[in-house]
PDB file of C-alpha atoms in Angstrom:
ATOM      1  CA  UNK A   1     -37.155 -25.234 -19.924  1.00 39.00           C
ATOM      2  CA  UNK A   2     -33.874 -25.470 -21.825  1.00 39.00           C
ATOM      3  CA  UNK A   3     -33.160 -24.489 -24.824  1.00 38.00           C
ATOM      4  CA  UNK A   4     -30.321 -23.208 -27.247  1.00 41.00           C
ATOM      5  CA  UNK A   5     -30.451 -19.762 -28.283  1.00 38.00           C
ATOM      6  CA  UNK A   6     -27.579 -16.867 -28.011  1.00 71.00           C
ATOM      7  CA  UNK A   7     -29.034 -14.405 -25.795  1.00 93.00           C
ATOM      8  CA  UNK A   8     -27.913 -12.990 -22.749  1.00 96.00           C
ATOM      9  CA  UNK A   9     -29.905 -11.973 -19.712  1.00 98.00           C
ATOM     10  CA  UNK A  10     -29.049  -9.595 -17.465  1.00 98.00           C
ATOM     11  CA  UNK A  11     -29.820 -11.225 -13.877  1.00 97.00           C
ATOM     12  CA  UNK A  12     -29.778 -10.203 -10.080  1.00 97.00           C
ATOM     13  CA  UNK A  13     -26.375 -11.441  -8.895  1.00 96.00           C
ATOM     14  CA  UNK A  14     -28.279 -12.611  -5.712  1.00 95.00           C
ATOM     15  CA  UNK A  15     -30.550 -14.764  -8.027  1.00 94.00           C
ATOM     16  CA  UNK A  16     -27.084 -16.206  -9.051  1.00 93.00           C
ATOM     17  CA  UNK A  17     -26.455 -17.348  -5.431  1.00 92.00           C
ATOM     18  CA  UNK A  18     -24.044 -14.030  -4.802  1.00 95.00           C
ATOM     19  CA  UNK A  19     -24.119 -12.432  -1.518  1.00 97.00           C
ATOM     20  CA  UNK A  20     -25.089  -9.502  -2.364  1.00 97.00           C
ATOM     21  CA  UNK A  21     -28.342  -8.074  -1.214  1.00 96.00           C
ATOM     22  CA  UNK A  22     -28.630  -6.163   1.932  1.00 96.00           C
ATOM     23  CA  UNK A  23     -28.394  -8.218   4.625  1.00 95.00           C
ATOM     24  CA  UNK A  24     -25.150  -9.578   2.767  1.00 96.00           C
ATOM     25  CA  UNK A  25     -27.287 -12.939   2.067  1.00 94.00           C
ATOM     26  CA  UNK A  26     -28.030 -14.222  -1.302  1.00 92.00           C
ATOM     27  CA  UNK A  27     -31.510 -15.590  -2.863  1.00 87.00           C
ATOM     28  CA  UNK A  28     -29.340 -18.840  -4.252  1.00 83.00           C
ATOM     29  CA  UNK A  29     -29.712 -19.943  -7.288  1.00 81.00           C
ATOM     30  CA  UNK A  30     -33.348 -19.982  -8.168  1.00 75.00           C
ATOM     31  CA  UNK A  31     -33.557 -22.809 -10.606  1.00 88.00           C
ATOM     32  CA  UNK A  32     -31.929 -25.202 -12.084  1.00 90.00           C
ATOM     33  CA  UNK A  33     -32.942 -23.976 -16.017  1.00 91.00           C
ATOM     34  CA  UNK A  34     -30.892 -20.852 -14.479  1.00 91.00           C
ATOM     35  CA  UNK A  35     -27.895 -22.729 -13.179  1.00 89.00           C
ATOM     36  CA  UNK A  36     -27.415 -23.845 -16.976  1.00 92.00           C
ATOM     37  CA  UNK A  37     -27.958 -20.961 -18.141  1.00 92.00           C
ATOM     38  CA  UNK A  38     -24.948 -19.601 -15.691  1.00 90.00           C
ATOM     39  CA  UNK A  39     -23.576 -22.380 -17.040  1.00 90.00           C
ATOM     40  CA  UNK A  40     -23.321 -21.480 -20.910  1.00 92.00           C
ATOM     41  CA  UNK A  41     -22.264 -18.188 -20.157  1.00 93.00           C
ATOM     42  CA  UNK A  42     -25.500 -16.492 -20.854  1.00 95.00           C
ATOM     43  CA  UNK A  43     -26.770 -15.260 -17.569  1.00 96.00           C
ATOM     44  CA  UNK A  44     -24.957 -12.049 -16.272  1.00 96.00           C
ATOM     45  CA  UNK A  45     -24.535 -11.514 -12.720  1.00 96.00           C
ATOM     46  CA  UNK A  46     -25.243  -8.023 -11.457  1.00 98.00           C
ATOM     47  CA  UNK A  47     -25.978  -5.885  -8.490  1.00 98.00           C
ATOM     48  CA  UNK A  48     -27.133  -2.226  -9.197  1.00 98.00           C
ATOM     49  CA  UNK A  49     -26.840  -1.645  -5.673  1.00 98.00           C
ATOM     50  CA  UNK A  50     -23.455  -2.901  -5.514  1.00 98.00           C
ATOM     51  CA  UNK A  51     -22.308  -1.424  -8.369  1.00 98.00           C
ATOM     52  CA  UNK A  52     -23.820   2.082  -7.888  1.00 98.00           C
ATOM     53  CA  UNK A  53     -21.452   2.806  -4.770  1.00 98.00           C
ATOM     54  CA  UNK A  54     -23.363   0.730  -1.511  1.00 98.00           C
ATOM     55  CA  UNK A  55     -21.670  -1.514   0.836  1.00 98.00           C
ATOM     56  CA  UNK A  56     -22.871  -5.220   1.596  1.00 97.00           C
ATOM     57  CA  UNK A  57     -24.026  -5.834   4.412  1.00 97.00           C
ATOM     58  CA  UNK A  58     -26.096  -2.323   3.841  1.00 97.00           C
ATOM     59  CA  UNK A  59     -29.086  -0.532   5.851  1.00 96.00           C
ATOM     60  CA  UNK A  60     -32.335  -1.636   4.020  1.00 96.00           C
ATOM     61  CA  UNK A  61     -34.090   0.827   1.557  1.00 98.00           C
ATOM     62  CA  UNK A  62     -37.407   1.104   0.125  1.00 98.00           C
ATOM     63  CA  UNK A  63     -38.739   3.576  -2.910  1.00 97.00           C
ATOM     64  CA  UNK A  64     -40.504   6.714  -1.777  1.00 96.00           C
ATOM     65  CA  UNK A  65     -42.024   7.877  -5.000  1.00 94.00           C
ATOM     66  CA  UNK A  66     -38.642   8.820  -7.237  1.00 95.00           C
ATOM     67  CA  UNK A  67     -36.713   8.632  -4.143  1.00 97.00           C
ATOM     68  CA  UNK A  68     -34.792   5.791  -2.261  1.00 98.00           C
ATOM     69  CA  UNK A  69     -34.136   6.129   1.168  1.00 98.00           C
ATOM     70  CA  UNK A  70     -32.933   3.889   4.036  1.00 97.00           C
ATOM     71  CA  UNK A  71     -35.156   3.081   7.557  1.00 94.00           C
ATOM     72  CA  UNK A  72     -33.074   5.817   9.592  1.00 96.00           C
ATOM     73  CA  UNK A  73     -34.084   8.349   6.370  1.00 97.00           C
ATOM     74  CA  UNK A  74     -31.164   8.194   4.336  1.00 97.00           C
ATOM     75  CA  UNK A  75     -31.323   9.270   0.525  1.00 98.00           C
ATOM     76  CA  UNK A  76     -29.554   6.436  -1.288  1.00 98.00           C
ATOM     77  CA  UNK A  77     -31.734   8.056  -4.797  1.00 98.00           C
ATOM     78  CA  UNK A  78     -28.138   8.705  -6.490  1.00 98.00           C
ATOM     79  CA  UNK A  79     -26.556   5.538  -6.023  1.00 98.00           C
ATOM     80  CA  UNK A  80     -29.941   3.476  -6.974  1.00 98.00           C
ATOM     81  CA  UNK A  81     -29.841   5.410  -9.854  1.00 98.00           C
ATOM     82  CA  UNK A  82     -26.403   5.370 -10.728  1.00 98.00           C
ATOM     83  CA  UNK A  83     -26.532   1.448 -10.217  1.00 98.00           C
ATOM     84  CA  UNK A  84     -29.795   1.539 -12.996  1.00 98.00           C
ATOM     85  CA  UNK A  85     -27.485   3.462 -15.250  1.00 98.00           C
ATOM     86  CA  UNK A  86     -24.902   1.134 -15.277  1.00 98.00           C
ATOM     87  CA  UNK A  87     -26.949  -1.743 -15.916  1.00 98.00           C
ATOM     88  CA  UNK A  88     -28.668  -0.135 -19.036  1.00 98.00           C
ATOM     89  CA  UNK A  89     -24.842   0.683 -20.089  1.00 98.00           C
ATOM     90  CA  UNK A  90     -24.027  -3.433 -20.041  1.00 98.00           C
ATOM     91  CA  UNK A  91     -27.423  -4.333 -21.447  1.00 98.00           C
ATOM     92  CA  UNK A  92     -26.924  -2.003 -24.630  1.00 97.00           C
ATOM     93  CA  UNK A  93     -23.077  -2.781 -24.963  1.00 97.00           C
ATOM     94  CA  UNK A  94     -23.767  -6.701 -24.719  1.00 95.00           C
ATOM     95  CA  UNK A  95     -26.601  -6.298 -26.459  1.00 95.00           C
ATOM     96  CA  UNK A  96     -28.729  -7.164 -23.961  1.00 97.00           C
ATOM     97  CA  UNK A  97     -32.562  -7.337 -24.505  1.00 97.00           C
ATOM     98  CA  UNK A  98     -34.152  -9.659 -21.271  1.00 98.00           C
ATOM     99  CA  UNK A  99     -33.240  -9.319 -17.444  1.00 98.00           C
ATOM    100  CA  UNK A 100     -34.466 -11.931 -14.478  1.00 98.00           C
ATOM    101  CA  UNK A 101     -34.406  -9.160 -11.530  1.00 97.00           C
ATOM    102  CA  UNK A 102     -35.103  -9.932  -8.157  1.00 96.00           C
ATOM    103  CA  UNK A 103     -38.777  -9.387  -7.277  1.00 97.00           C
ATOM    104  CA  UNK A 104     -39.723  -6.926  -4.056  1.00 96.00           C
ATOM    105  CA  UNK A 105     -36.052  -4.627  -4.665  1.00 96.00           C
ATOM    106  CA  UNK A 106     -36.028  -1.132  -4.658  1.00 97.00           C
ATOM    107  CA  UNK A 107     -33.872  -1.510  -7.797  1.00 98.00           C
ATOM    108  CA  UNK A 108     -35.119  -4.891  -9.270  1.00 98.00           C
ATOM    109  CA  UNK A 109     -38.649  -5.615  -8.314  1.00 98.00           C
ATOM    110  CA  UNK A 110     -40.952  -5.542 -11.607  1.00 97.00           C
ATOM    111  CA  UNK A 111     -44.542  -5.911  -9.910  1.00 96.00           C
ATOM    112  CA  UNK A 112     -44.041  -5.298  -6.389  1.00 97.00           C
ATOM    113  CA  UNK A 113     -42.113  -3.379  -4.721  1.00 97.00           C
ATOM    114  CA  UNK A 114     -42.056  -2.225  -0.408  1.00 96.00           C
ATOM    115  CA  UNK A 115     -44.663   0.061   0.226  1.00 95.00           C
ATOM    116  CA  UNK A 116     -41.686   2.754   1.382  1.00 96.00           C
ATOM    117  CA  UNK A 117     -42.589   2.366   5.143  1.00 96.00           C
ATOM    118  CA  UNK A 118     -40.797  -0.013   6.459  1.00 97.00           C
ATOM    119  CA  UNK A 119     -43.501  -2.190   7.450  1.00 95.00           C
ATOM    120  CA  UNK A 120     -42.674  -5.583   5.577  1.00 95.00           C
ATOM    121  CA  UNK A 121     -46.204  -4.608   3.400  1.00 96.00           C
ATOM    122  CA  UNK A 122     -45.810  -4.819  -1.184  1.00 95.00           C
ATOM    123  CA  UNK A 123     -47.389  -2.604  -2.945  1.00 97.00           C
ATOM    124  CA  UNK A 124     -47.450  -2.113  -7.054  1.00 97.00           C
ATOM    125  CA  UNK A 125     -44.619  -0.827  -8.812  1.00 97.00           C
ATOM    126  CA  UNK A 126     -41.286  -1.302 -10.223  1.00 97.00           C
ATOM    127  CA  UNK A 127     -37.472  -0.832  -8.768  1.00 98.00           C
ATOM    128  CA  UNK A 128     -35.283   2.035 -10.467  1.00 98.00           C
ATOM    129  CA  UNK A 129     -33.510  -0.689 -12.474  1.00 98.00           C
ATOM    130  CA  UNK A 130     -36.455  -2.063 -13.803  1.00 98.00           C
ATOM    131  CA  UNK A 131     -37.843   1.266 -14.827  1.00 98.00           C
ATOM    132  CA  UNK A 132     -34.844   2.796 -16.832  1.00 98.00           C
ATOM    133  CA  UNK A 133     -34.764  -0.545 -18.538  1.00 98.00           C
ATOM    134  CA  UNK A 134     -38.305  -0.937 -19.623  1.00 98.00           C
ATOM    135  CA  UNK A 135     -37.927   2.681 -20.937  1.00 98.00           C
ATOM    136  CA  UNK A 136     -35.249   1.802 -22.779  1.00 98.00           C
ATOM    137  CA  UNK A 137     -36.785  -1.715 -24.483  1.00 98.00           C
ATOM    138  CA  UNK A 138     -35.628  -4.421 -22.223  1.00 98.00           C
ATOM    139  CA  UNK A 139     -37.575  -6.838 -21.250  1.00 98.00           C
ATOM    140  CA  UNK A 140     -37.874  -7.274 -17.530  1.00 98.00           C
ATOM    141  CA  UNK A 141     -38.831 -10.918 -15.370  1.00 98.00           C
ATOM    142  CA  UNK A 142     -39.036 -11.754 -11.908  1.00 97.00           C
ATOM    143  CA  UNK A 143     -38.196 -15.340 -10.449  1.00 95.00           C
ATOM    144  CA  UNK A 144     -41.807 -16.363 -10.221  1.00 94.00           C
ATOM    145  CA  UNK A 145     -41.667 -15.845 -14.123  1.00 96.00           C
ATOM    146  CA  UNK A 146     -39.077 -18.483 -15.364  1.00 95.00           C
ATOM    147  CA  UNK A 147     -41.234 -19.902 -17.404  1.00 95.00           C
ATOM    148  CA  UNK A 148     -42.368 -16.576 -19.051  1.00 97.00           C
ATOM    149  CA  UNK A 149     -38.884 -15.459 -19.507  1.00 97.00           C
ATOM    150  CA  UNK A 150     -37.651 -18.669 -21.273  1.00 95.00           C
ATOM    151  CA  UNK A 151     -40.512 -18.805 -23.854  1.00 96.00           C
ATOM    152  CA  UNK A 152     -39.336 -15.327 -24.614  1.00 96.00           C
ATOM    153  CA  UNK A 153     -36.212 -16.295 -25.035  1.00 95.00           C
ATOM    154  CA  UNK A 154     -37.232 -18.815 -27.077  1.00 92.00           C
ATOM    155  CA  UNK A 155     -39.155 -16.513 -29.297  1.00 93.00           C
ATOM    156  CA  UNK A 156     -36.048 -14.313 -29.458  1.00 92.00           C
ATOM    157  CA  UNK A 157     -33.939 -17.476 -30.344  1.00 88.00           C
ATOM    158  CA  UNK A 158     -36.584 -18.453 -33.410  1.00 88.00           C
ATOM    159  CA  UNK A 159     -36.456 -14.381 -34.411  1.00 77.00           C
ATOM    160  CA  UNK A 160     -40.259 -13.519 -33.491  1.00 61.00           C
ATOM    161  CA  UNK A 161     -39.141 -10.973 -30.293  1.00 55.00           C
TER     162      UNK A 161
END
């Protein structure tokens, strides 16, 4: 799945093999097509979670319509969002215009997401990351669609996206 084009993707630092996600675990590094990618500078590590104010290890969260909230009821809504803020400010100052987000997040997921309850069960829907930046034109993958995201990038690469 290699090929040479300039674009950046914005990616789930736990995708990147960063400890990051809730349980303080990673996801490792999902491929090797995305360890070159790491490699050439091209794939950006991020964590809204992280970066929108939570801890790691953190209490786990699921999406409750527009709100986020932890098991014991916690509102964590403001720093979901402020984490989805800040990674639509790095996409549009790197010109970002693809991200590989981790699938099932209350931030990242891009198909499925926890069904808010706490009971392990996916339902349809998107993460708050993956919402603001669809709205705003990005393109958004999970890691069961490598392949989709590097034929886009291709694409992009050849100037037809």
């Amino acid at each position: 799945m290699s090929e040479t084009n300039v674009h950046k993707v914005l990616v789930s630092a736990c995708l990147l093999g960063q400890p990051v996600r809730y349980d303080g675990q990673s996801k490792g590094i999902v491929s090797d097509w995305l360890r070159e990618l790491g490699a050439e500078g091209r794939a950006l590590a991020f964590c809204p979670e992280v970066a929108g104010g939570l801890p790691t290890p953190r209490p786990p969260a699921e999406r409750q319509g527009e709100r986020v909230v932890t098991e014991s009821g916690l509102d964590v809504t403001a720093e979901f969002d402020h984490g989805a803020r800040l990674a639509l400010q790095l996409c549009q100052a790197q010109g970002i215009r693809f991200a590989l987000l981790k699938e099932g997040s209350p931030s990242c997921g891009s198909g499925r997401i926890y069904n808010g309850r706490f009971e392990g069960q996916s339902v349809a829907g998107e993460g708050m990351t993956t919402a603001l930046l669809r709205r705003h034109g990005i393109r958004v993958f999970s890691e069961d669609q490598l392949p989709e995201l590097a034929s886009a990038l291709a694409l992009a690469a050849c100037g037809s996206a």
